[in-house]
Coordinates of C-alpha atoms in Angstrom, one line a residue:
Chain A
X1 CA -0.4 -0.4 -0.1
X2 CA 3.1 2.3 0.6
X3 CA 5.5 2.7 -1.3
X4 CA 9.3 2.9 -0.5
X5 CA 9.7 6.6 -1.0
X6 CA 6.1 7.2 1.5
X7 CA 7.8 4.7 4.2
X8 CA 11.3 6.7 4.1
X9 CA 9.0 9.8 4.5
X10 CA 7.3 8.6 7.1
X11 CA 10.0 7.3 9.2
X12 CA 12.0 10.3 8.7
X13 CA 9.0 12.2 10.2
X14 CA 8.8 9.8 12.9
X15 CA 13.0 10.6 12.9
X16 CA 12.3 14.2 13.7
X17 CA 9.3 14.1 15.9
X18 CA 10.7 12.0 18.5
X19 CA 14.3 13.5 18.3
X20 CA 12.7 16.6 18.7
X21 CA 10.2 16.2 21.6
X22 CA 13.1 14.5 23.8
X23 CA 15.0 17.5 23.1
X24 CA 12.2 19.9 23.7
X25 CA 11.4 17.5 27.2
X26 CA 15.4 17.8 28.4
X27 CA 15.8 21.6 27.6
X28 CA 11.6 22.6 28.7
X29 CA 11.7 20.7 32.1
X30 CA 14.4 22.7 33.8
X31 CA 13.0 26.4 31.6
X32 CA 9.4 25.3 32.5
X33 CA 10.3 25.0 36.2
X34 CA 12.5 28.3 36.3
X35 CA 9.5 30.3 34.5
X36 CA 7.2 28.7 37.4
X37 CA 9.1 29.9 39.9
X38 CA 11.4 32.6 39.0
X39 CA 10.1 36.5 40.3
X40 CA 12.6 38.3 37.4
X41 CA 10.1 40.7 35.6
X42 CA 11.2 40.1 32.1
X43 CA 9.8 36.9 32.7
X44 CA 6.8 38.1 30.2
X45 CA 9.1 39.1 27.4
X46 CA 10.2 35.6 27.5
X47 CA 6.7 34.1 28.2
X48 CA 5.3 36.0 24.9
X49 CA 8.5 34.9 23.0
X50 CA 8.1 30.9 24.0
X51 CA 4.2 31.6 22.3
X52 CA 4.8 33.0 19.4
X53 CA 5.2 30.2 17.4
X54 CA 1.6 29.3 18.2
X55 CA 0.1 32.6 16.6
X56 CA 2.8 33.0 13.6
X57 CA 2.0 31.6 10.3
X58 CA 5.3 29.3 10.2
X59 CA 6.5 30.2 7.3
X60 CA 7.5 33.7 8.9
X61 CA 9.3 31.5 11.5
X62 CA 11.0 29.3 8.5
X63 CA 12.0 32.6 6.8
X64 CA 13.8 34.0 9.9
X65 CA 15.6 30.5 10.4
X66 CA 16.4 30.1 6.4
X67 CA 18.4 33.8 6.8
X68 CA 19.7 32.8 10.1
X69 CA 21.3 29.8 8.8
X70 CA 22.0 31.6 5.6
X71 CA 25.9 32.4 5.5
X72 CA 25.5 35.8 6.0
X73 CA 23.1 35.2 9.2
X74 CA 24.3 35.0 12.8
X75 CA 24.3 31.1 12.5
X76 CA 25.7 30.6 9.4
X77 CA 28.9 32.9 10.5
X78 CA 29.3 31.4 13.9
X79 CA 28.8 27.6 12.2
X80 CA 31.4 29.1 9.5
X81 CA 34.0 30.0 11.8
X82 CA 34.2 26.6 13.4
X83 CA 34.3 25.4 9.2
X84 CA 31.2 23.7 9.5
X85 CA 28.4 23.7 6.8
X86 CA 24.8 25.6 6.3
X87 CA 22.3 24.1 8.4
X88 CA 19.6 25.3 5.7
X89 CA 18.2 21.9 3.7
X90 CA 19.9 19.5 6.4
X91 CA 17.9 17.1 9.0
X92 CA 19.9 19.0 11.9
X93 CA 18.8 22.6 10.8
X94 CA 15.2 20.8 11.0
X95 CA 15.2 19.4 14.3
X96 CA 16.3 22.7 15.9
X97 CA 13.4 24.6 13.4
X98 CA 11.3 22.0 15.1
X99 CA 12.3 22.4 18.6
X100 CA 11.9 26.0 18.1
X101 CA 8.4 25.4 16.2
X102 CA 7.1 22.9 19.0
X103 CA 8.2 24.9 21.9
X104 CA 5.1 26.2 23.4
X105 CA 3.7 22.7 23.1
X106 CA 6.0 21.4 25.5
X107 CA 6.8 24.4 27.7
X108 CA 3.1 25.7 28.4
X109 CA 1.5 22.2 29.3
X110 CA 4.9 21.4 31.8
X111 CA 4.3 25.5 33.3
X112 CA 1.1 25.0 34.3
X113 CA 1.5 21.2 35.7
X114 CA 4.2 22.5 37.6
X115 CA 2.7 25.9 39.1
X116 CA 0.1 23.0 40.0
X117 CA 2.5 21.9 42.5
X118 CA 2.2 21.9 46.5
X119 CA 5.1 24.1 48.1
X120 CA 4.0 22.3 51.8
X121 CA 4.5 18.9 50.2
X122 CA 7.8 19.8 48.6
X123 CA 8.6 21.4 52.3
X124 CA 7.5 18.2 53.9
X125 CA 9.9 16.4 52.0
X126 CA 12.6 18.6 52.7
X127 CA 12.1 18.2 56.3
X128 CA 12.1 14.4 55.7
X129 CA 16.0 14.3 54.3
X130 CA 15.3 15.1 51.0
X131 CA 17.4 17.5 48.7
X132 CA 16.0 20.1 46.4
X133 CA 17.2 17.7 43.2
X134 CA 16.0 14.8 44.9
X135 CA 12.5 16.6 45.4
X136 CA 12.4 17.5 42.0
X137 CA 12.9 14.3 40.9
X138 CA 10.4 12.2 43.5
X139 CA 8.0 15.4 43.8
X140 CA 7.6 17.9 41.2
X141 CA 8.0 15.6 38.4
X142 CA 5.7 12.0 39.2
X143 CA 3.3 15.1 40.0
X144 CA 3.5 16.4 37.0
X145 CA 2.8 13.3 34.7
X146 CA 0.2 14.4 33.3
X147 CA 1.8 17.6 32.0
X148 CA 4.5 15.6 30.6
X149 CA 2.0 13.2 28.7
X150 CA 0.7 16.4 27.3
X151 CA 3.7 18.2 26.3
X152 CA 4.8 14.5 24.9
X153 CA 1.8 14.1 22.6
X154 CA 1.4 17.7 21.7
X155 CA 5.1 18.0 20.7
X156 CA 5.1 15.1 18.7
X157 CA 1.8 15.8 17.3
X158 CA 2.6 19.8 16.4
X159 CA 6.3 18.3 14.9
X160 CA 4.4 15.7 12.8
X161 CA 2.6 18.2 11.5
X162 CA 4.9 20.4 10.9
X163 CA 5.0 22.2 6.8
X164 CA 6.1 25.8 6.6
X165 CA 9.2 25.5 8.6
X166 CA 10.3 22.6 6.0
X167 CA 8.9 23.9 2.9
X168 CA 11.6 27.2 4.1
X169 CA 14.5 25.0 5.5
X170 CA 14.9 21.8 4.8
X171 CA 13.3 21.7 1.3
X172 CA 12.6 18.1 -0.7
X173 CA 15.7 16.2 0.0
X174 CA 13.9 12.2 0.6
X175 CA 15.2 10.8 3.6
X176 CA 17.0 14.1 4.6
X177 CA 14.5 17.0 4.7
X178 CA 11.3 15.3 3.0
X179 CA 8.8 14.3 5.9
X180 CA 5.5 13.3 5.2
X181 CA 3.4 16.9 5.2
X182 CA 5.7 17.4 2.7
X183 CA 5.5 14.5 0.9
X184 CA 1.9 15.1 0.8
X185 CA 2.2 18.6 -0.9
X186 CA 4.2 16.7 -3.9
X187 CA 1.9 14.2 -4.3
X188 CA -1.2 16.8 -4.6
X189 CA 1.2 18.7 -7.1
X190 CA 1.3 16.3 -9.0
X191 CA -1.9 14.8 -9.2
X192 CA -1.1 11.9 -7.1
X193 CA -4.2 11.7 -5.4
X194 CA -4.2 8.1 -4.3
X195 CA -0.6 8.3 -2.7
X196 CA -1.5 11.1 -0.8
X197 CA -4.3 9.5 0.2
X198 CA -2.8 7.2 1.7
X199 CA -0.2 9.2 3.4
X200 CA -2.8 12.0 4.7
X201 CA -5.3 9.2 5.9
X202 CA -1.9 7.1 8.4
X203 CA -1.0 10.8 9.6
X204 CA -4.6 11.2 10.3
X205 CA -5.1 7.9 12.6
X206 CA -1.8 8.2 13.9
X207 CA -2.7 11.9 15.3
X208 CA -6.0 11.0 16.4
X209 CA -5.0 7.9 18.3
X210 CA -2.2 9.5 20.4
X211 CA -4.6 12.4 21.3
X212 CA -7.2 9.9 22.1
X213 CA -4.6 7.8 24.8
X214 CA -3.7 11.3 26.0
X215 CA -7.6 12.4 26.7
X216 CA -8.3 8.7 28.2
X217 CA -5.2 8.4 30.3
X218 CA -6.0 12.1 31.9
X219 CA -9.7 11.3 32.5
X220 CA -8.2 7.9 34.6
X221 CA -5.8 9.6 36.2
X222 CA -7.6 12.7 37.1
X223 CA -10.3 10.7 38.7
X224 CA -7.3 8.7 40.5
Chain B
X1 CA 28.8 35.2 70.6
X2 CA 27.8 31.4 69.8
X3 CA 30.0 30.0 72.4
X4 CA 28.9 32.5 75.5
X5 CA 24.7 32.0 74.4
X6 CA 24.9 27.6 74.4
X7 CA 27.6 27.5 76.7
X8 CA 27.4 23.9 76.9
X9 CA 24.9 23.6 79.0
X10 CA 23.8 19.5 77.9
X11 CA 20.4 19.8 79.3
X12 CA 19.4 22.8 77.0
X13 CA 20.5 21.3 73.6
X14 CA 18.3 23.0 71.3
X15 CA 19.0 27.1 71.6
X16 CA 17.3 29.6 69.3
X17 CA 18.3 33.4 68.7
X18 CA 17.1 34.8 65.4
X19 CA 15.4 37.2 63.9
X20 CA 13.6 37.9 60.7
X21 CA 12.3 40.9 58.4
X22 CA 10.3 40.8 55.7
X23 CA 7.1 38.9 53.8
X24 CA 6.2 35.9 55.3
X25 CA 3.4 33.8 54.3
X26 CA 0.7 32.0 56.3
X27 CA 0.9 28.4 56.5
X28 CA -3.1 28.0 57.2
X29 CA -4.8 30.3 54.8
X30 CA -1.7 31.0 52.7
X31 CA -2.1 34.7 53.1
X32 CA 0.9 37.2 52.3
X33 CA 0.9 39.9 55.4
X34 CA 2.5 42.6 54.8
X35 CA 5.5 43.1 56.6
X36 CA 6.3 40.7 59.5
X37 CA 9.4 40.7 62.0
X38 CA 9.7 38.2 63.8
X39 CA 12.6 37.6 67.4
X40 CA 13.3 34.4 69.0
X41 CA 15.3 33.6 72.1
X42 CA 14.6 30.5 74.0
X43 CA 16.4 27.2 74.8
X44 CA 14.6 23.9 75.7
X45 CA 15.7 21.1 78.0
X46 CA 16.9 17.6 76.0
X47 CA 13.4 15.8 76.7
X48 CA 10.4 16.1 76.8
X49 CA 7.8 18.6 75.0
X50 CA 8.0 22.3 74.8
X51 CA 4.8 24.5 73.7
X52 CA 5.2 27.7 71.9
X53 CA 1.7 29.2 72.4
X54 CA 0.5 32.8 71.9
X55 CA -2.5 34.1 69.7
X56 CA -2.9 33.5 65.8
X57 CA -0.7 36.0 64.0
X58 CA 1.7 36.1 67.2
X59 CA 4.8 34.3 64.5
X60 CA 4.6 30.7 65.9
X61 CA 4.1 28.9 62.6
X62 CA 7.4 31.5 61.2
X63 CA 9.2 30.4 63.9
X64 CA 9.1 26.9 63.5
X65 CA 9.7 27.3 60.1
X66 CA 12.7 29.4 60.5
X67 CA 13.6 26.6 62.8
X68 CA 13.2 24.2 60.3
X69 CA 14.9 26.3 57.7
X70 CA 12.0 26.8 55.6
X71 CA 12.4 30.4 55.8
X72 CA 14.5 32.5 53.9
X73 CA 16.7 35.6 55.7
X74 CA 16.6 34.4 58.6
X75 CA 19.7 35.5 60.9
X76 CA 21.2 34.7 64.4
X77 CA 21.6 31.3 65.5
X78 CA 20.2 28.2 65.9
X79 CA 22.7 25.2 67.7
X80 CA 21.1 21.7 68.7
X81 CA 23.3 19.8 70.6
X82 CA 25.9 22.0 70.6
X83 CA 26.3 21.5 66.6
X84 CA 25.0 25.0 64.9
X85 CA 22.1 25.0 62.6
X86 CA 22.3 28.7 61.6
X87 CA 24.8 31.1 62.3
X88 CA 26.8 34.2 60.8
X89 CA 29.2 31.5 58.5
X90 CA 26.5 29.2 57.8
X91 CA 23.4 27.7 57.5
X92 CA 22.3 24.4 57.0
X93 CA 19.9 23.8 54.9
X94 CA 16.6 22.1 56.0
X95 CA 17.0 18.7 54.9
X96 CA 20.7 18.2 56.4
X97 CA 19.4 19.4 59.9
X98 CA 17.3 16.0 61.0
X99 CA 14.2 18.1 62.0
X100 CA 10.9 16.5 62.0
X101 CA 8.0 18.5 60.9
X102 CA 4.3 18.4 61.9
X103 CA 2.3 20.5 60.1
X104 CA -1.2 21.6 60.5
X105 CA -2.3 20.0 57.1
X106 CA -0.8 16.6 57.2
X107 CA 0.8 17.0 53.5
X108 CA 1.1 13.7 52.5
X109 CA 2.4 13.1 49.1
X110 CA -0.5 13.0 47.0
X111 CA 1.2 10.7 44.2
X112 CA 2.3 8.0 46.5
X113 CA 0.6 5.4 48.2
X114 CA 0.4 5.3 52.4
X115 CA 3.3 3.1 52.8
X116 CA 5.6 5.1 50.4
X117 CA 5.0 8.0 52.3
X118 CA 5.6 6.4 55.4
X119 CA 9.2 5.0 53.9
X120 CA 10.0 8.2 51.9
X121 CA 11.8 9.9 55.2
X122 CA 13.3 6.3 56.4
X123 CA 14.6 5.7 53.0
X124 CA 16.7 8.8 53.1
X125 CA 18.3 8.4 56.9
X126 CA 21.3 5.9 57.0
X127 CA 20.9 2.7 57.9
X128 CA 23.0 3.5 61.7
X129 CA 20.5 6.6 62.4
X130 CA 17.5 4.8 62.6
X131 CA 16.1 5.0 65.9
X132 CA 12.7 3.0 64.9
X133 CA 11.8 0.8 63.8
X134 CA 8.7 0.8 60.4
X135 CA 6.6 -1.8 62.4
X136 CA 7.2 -0.3 66.0
X137 CA 6.5 3.3 64.4
X138 CA 3.2 2.1 62.5
X139 CA 1.7 0.1 65.8
X140 CA 2.9 3.5 67.8
X141 CA 1.0 5.4 65.6
X142 CA -2.0 2.5 64.9
X143 CA -1.7 2.6 60.7
X144 CA -1.2 -0.6 60.5
X145 CA -4.2 -1.2 58.5
X146 CA -4.2 2.3 56.7
X147 CA -0.8 0.8 55.3
X148 CA -2.3 -0.4 51.7
X149 CA -4.7 2.3 51.2
X150 CA -5.3 5.1 49.2
X151 CA -4.0 8.3 50.8
X152 CA -7.2 10.3 49.3
X153 CA -9.5 7.7 51.2
X154 CA -8.1 8.6 54.7
X155 CA -10.1 10.5 57.3
X156 CA -7.9 13.7 58.7
X157 CA -7.4 12.2 62.2
X158 CA -5.7 8.8 60.0
X159 CA -3.8 11.7 57.3
X160 CA -2.3 13.1 60.6
X161 CA -1.3 9.8 61.9
X162 CA 0.4 8.6 59.2
X163 CA 2.1 12.2 58.7
X164 CA 3.7 11.3 62.4
X165 CA 4.6 8.2 61.6
X166 CA 6.3 9.4 58.6
X167 CA 8.3 12.2 60.6
X168 CA 9.2 9.6 63.2
X169 CA 10.5 7.6 60.7
X170 CA 12.9 10.0 59.5
X171 CA 14.5 9.6 63.2
X172 CA 14.4 13.5 63.6
X173 CA 16.9 14.9 66.3
X174 CA 14.6 17.3 66.7
X175 CA 10.6 17.1 66.8
X176 CA 8.8 20.1 65.2
X177 CA 4.8 20.0 65.4
X178 CA 2.5 23.2 64.3
X179 CA -0.7 22.8 65.7
X180 CA -1.0 18.8 64.5
X181 CA -4.8 18.9 65.9
X182 CA -6.1 22.5 64.5
X183 CA -7.4 21.1 61.1
X184 CA -8.9 18.0 63.1
X185 CA -12.7 17.7 64.5
X186 CA -13.1 16.7 68.1
X187 CA -13.4 13.3 67.6
X188 CA -10.1 12.9 65.2
X189 CA -8.6 15.1 67.9
X190 CA -9.3 12.7 70.8
X191 CA -7.8 10.1 69.0
X192 CA -4.8 11.5 68.1
X193 CA -4.0 13.2 71.6
X194 CA -3.4 9.6 72.9
X195 CA -0.6 8.6 70.7
X196 CA 0.9 11.9 71.2
X197 CA 1.3 11.5 75.0
X198 CA 2.8 8.4 74.1
X199 CA 5.2 10.0 72.3
X200 CA 6.5 12.6 74.6
X201 CA 7.1 9.3 76.8
X202 CA 8.4 7.3 74.4
X203 CA 10.7 9.7 72.1
X204 CA 14.0 10.9 74.3
X205 CA 14.1 13.9 71.8
X206 CA 13.0 17.2 71.9
X207 CA 9.8 18.3 71.0
X208 CA 8.4 21.8 69.7
X209 CA 4.7 21.9 70.0
X210 CA 3.1 24.9 68.6
X211 CA -1.1 25.8 70.2
X212 CA -3.1 28.2 70.9
X213 CA -5.0 25.8 72.7
X214 CA -4.6 25.5 76.3
X215 CA -6.1 22.0 77.1
X216 CA -3.7 20.8 75.0
X217 CA -0.8 22.9 75.9
X218 CA -1.9 22.1 79.7
X219 CA -2.0 18.2 78.9
X220 CA 0.6 17.7 76.5
X221 CA 3.6 20.5 77.9
X222 CA 6.6 20.6 80.2
X223 CA 7.7 23.7 79.3
X224 CA 6.2 26.7 77.3
X225 CA 7.7 29.5 75.0
X226 CA 5.2 32.5 75.4
X227 CA 4.9 35.1 72.0
X228 CA 3.3 38.0 71.1
X229 CA 3.7 40.1 67.8
X230 CA 6.7 37.9 66.2
X231 CA 8.5 37.9 69.6
X232 CA 9.1 35.1 72.5
X233 CA 8.9 37.3 75.5
X234 CA 9.1 34.9 78.1
X235 CA 9.8 30.4 78.4
X236 CA 10.3 28.4 81.3
X237 CA 8.9 25.4 83.0
X238 CA 5.1 25.1 82.4
X239 CA 3.2 25.4 85.8
X240 CA 5.7 28.3 86.9
X241 CA 5.9 30.3 84.0
X242 CA 1.7 29.9 82.8
X243 CA 1.3 31.6 86.9
X244 CA 3.7 34.3 86.6
X245 CA 1.1 36.7 86.1
X246 CA 3.6 39.6 84.8
X247 CA 2.6 38.2 81.5
X248 CA 0.2 39.4 78.5
X249 CA -0.9 35.6 79.0
X250 CA -2.2 36.3 82.4
X251 CA -4.0 39.6 81.1
X252 CA -5.8 37.4 78.4
X253 CA -9.2 36.3 79.2
X254 CA -8.3 32.7 79.7
X255 CA -5.6 33.4 82.1
X256 CA -5.2 30.0 83.6
X257 CA -3.2 27.8 86.6
X258 CA -2.3 24.2 86.0
X259 CA -1.9 22.2 89.4
X260 CA -0.2 18.8 89.7
X261 CA -1.5 16.3 92.1
X262 CA -2.4 12.2 92.4
X263 CA -4.8 10.5 92.4
X264 CA -6.7 9.6 95.2
X265 CA -9.1 6.4 95.6
X266 CA -10.4 7.0 98.5
X267 CA -8.6 4.6 100.5
X268 CA -7.9 6.9 103.1
X269 CA -11.7 7.4 103.9
X270 CA -11.7 10.9 102.4
X271 CA -14.4 9.6 99.9
X272 CA -17.8 8.5 100.2
X273 CA -19.5 6.5 98.8
X274 CA -21.8 9.2 97.7
X275 CA -19.4 10.7 95.8
X276 CA -18.1 7.5 94.0
X277 CA -20.9 6.7 93.1
X278 CA -21.9 10.6 91.5
X279 CA -18.6 9.9 89.6
X280 CA -16.5 12.5 91.7
X281 CA -12.7 11.7 91.2
X282 CA -10.3 13.1 94.1
X283 CA -7.3 14.6 93.3
X284 CA -4.6 15.3 95.7
X285 CA -2.6 18.1 95.7
X286 CA -0.2 18.5 98.7
X287 CA -3.0 17.4 101.3
X288 CA -5.2 19.8 99.4
X289 CA -8.7 17.6 98.4
X290 CA -9.8 18.6 94.5
X291 CA -13.2 16.5 94.0
X292 CA -13.7 16.6 90.1
X293 CA -17.3 15.5 88.7
X294 CA -15.6 14.1 85.2
X295 CA -15.8 10.3 83.8
X296 CA -12.4 10.6 82.6
X297 CA -10.4 7.9 84.1
X298 CA -7.0 8.5 84.6
X299 CA -3.9 5.8 85.1
X300 CA -1.0 8.7 85.6
X301 CA 0.4 8.6 88.7
X302 CA 1.0 12.3 88.3
X303 CA -2.0 14.4 86.7
X304 CA -3.1 17.9 86.1
X305 CA -5.3 20.3 86.8
X306 CA -5.9 23.1 85.2
X307 CA -8.0 26.3 86.7
X308 CA -9.1 29.4 84.5
X309 CA -8.8 32.2 86.8
X310 CA -11.8 33.5 86.0
X311 CA -13.7 30.7 87.7
X312 CA -11.7 31.2 91.2
X313 CA -13.5 33.4 93.4
X314 CA -12.2 34.5 96.8
X315 CA -14.0 34.7 100.5
X316 CA -12.5 36.0 104.0
X317 CA -14.3 32.8 105.8
X318 CA -14.7 29.5 105.1
X319 CA -17.9 29.4 102.8
X320 CA -20.8 26.9 104.4
X321 CA -23.2 25.0 102.5
X322 CA -22.6 26.1 99.0
X323 CA -22.7 24.0 95.8
X324 CA -19.0 24.9 95.0
X325 CA -17.2 21.3 95.4
X326 CA -13.7 22.8 96.0
X327 CA -13.0 25.2 98.7
X328 CA -9.1 25.4 99.3
X329 CA -7.4 27.7 102.2
X330 CA -4.8 30.1 100.1
X331 CA -2.4 32.9 100.4
X332 CA -2.4 35.8 98.9
X333 CA 1.2 35.7 96.7
X334 CA 1.1 38.8 94.5
X335 CA -1.8 41.2 92.9
X336 CA -1.9 42.8 90.0
X337 CA -4.8 45.5 88.5
X338 CA -6.0 45.5 85.3
X339 CA -7.8 48.7 85.6
X340 CA -8.8 48.6 81.9
X341 CA -10.9 45.4 82.4
X342 CA -11.8 46.8 86.1
X343 CA -10.4 43.7 87.4
X344 CA -7.2 42.3 89.2
X345 CA -5.8 39.2 88.7
X346 CA -4.3 37.2 91.9
X347 CA -1.9 34.9 92.7
X348 CA -2.6 32.4 95.3
X349 CA -0.1 30.1 97.2
X350 CA -1.4 26.5 98.1
X351 CA 1.3 24.7 99.3
X352 CA 4.3 25.0 96.9
X353 CA 2.3 25.7 94.0
X354 CA -0.1 28.2 92.5
X355 CA -3.6 29.0 91.1
X356 CA -4.7 32.6 90.0
X357 CA -7.8 34.2 90.6
X358 CA -9.5 37.2 88.6
X359 CA -11.7 39.5 90.5
X360 CA -13.3 42.7 90.3
X361 CA -11.0 45.8 91.6
X362 CA -14.0 46.6 93.4
X363 CA -14.8 43.1 95.3
X364 CA -10.6 43.5 96.3
X365 CA -11.2 46.5 97.4
X366 CA -14.3 46.0 99.4
X367 CA -12.5 43.0 101.1
X368 CA -9.1 45.0 101.5
X369 CA -7.3 42.3 99.8
X370 CA -3.8 42.6 100.5
X371 CA -0.4 40.3 99.9
X372 CA 0.3 38.1 102.3
X373 CA -3.6 37.4 103.5
X374 CA -4.8 34.2 104.0
X375 CA -8.2 33.7 102.4
X376 CA -10.4 30.9 100.9
X377 CA -10.3 30.0 97.0
X378 CA -14.0 28.9 95.7
X379 CA -13.2 27.4 92.6
X380 CA -16.4 27.2 90.3
X381 CA -14.4 25.0 87.6
X382 CA -11.9 22.2 87.8
X383 CA -10.8 20.1 85.0
X384 CA -8.6 17.3 85.0
X385 CA -6.6 17.7 81.8
X386 CA -3.8 14.7 82.4

């Protein structure tokens, strides 16, 4: 049913989504915690910046990334001083783009979950001998499990559906930057509707099943 | 400064002298108070319960949190058993202080089972420092049957017992209890009090017990620290301190005194069959007999009775034919006028112990009461608290 090119595109998309989500969880956890706890006045500016990808057309984000990664852009210049090539039209570039593009979908649920942390339970844990790290890993993170589930699914699903950013900085290189959304677009362009259908339906099912699992688990955990 | 104040006294292991200025968050209702300052200075004996008593808002919880290291910006010094927790050079973080804290509400970990709540502190205590076995703590607090239940199925009283057991299992060197009964209904209270009394006898660590309930203090405490407006203004042995009439405590409407005595079982012919039939217990305070109508049976060798100052009136002659059960010959030791209320508080000696009486200034003048006078105290109500 799926031809080799479609499978390659699907696997590449999964790889991109998994990698981006993992990076987002690792970076997003301390960042969201800091945002929850800080009294810093400039916090709102950062929060607005993080939320930008929600409202911005992805092509705008993609355009600026293209410029930044380009030979005259800040990232491009920085990389060339280390003797590295441009990130445009590479998988690495796509990962970086996805991380920025999906940032709010991971940071916001985590921030919300962390803001529910009961300080008294943290105080109790401290008097029971738990260090700050220990408290974070044994109280804060386990109690934010619904937030983590939401962050994982939204981050993952949002990256799956990425199109505008890829269009700008990724191009259409098989097994490097040709993700499912681009492949579907390609198929439609060349009037290959049945291939487009297959890929689109696959993406639709995967996204729906993931969201369904999330909402069912939320309801279950919420009741417990 | 440190050496001077600790003085190496072995019987005074906890020594506190701290100040804190700034914002403070009230534990009970989570209200940020504008500005709050705390100044505390006291020592406690190595064993037994030291009550921290004061009106609400006087800084009791903040003091406890400061001792635990949970408040920011505390300066001064705190030492336990000669080891500094806070000084000019250092501030030991909470998790290294070895302090047990029982909060007003249990603050059990909602994502863990009762068993894992109980084990949380024990796991973090090195094996050679564990002072109490799991089974022992669990049976001491009567939580054996709760272990497999989810935390949110427990009643308030059960949660608090689990929280106390959890704290004990971390083998603290100092136990802080912040109104552990205040959030509980009457039944849960009476369910936990016996466990607290047992703790008192079985633990050889100092306990700080915050409360504004005089009956709890009268029942549990050996020492008391008095607080008002963020300051500790007096501390010392309980009986002596509460009968001091020069403190704001004596000006309160519920000023009280505590006496210690023994239960007299009527072997000396003092008790008639009538009295026993009518649920009268006889308490012998240094040869003076108190008759107390109560259903409470106590097996304590030494019992405590609490008498509110407003329940004591004075007579120059022994009143006859009165419904008042307890009329005692006492001597006036000290009188303090409280002109703003038109009353005075009088400290009376009964043997080597003291009873407080509050009467009107008018009566004092009318009877011509003076220090040194021998009078009769009519005690309208006596509570057997322990």
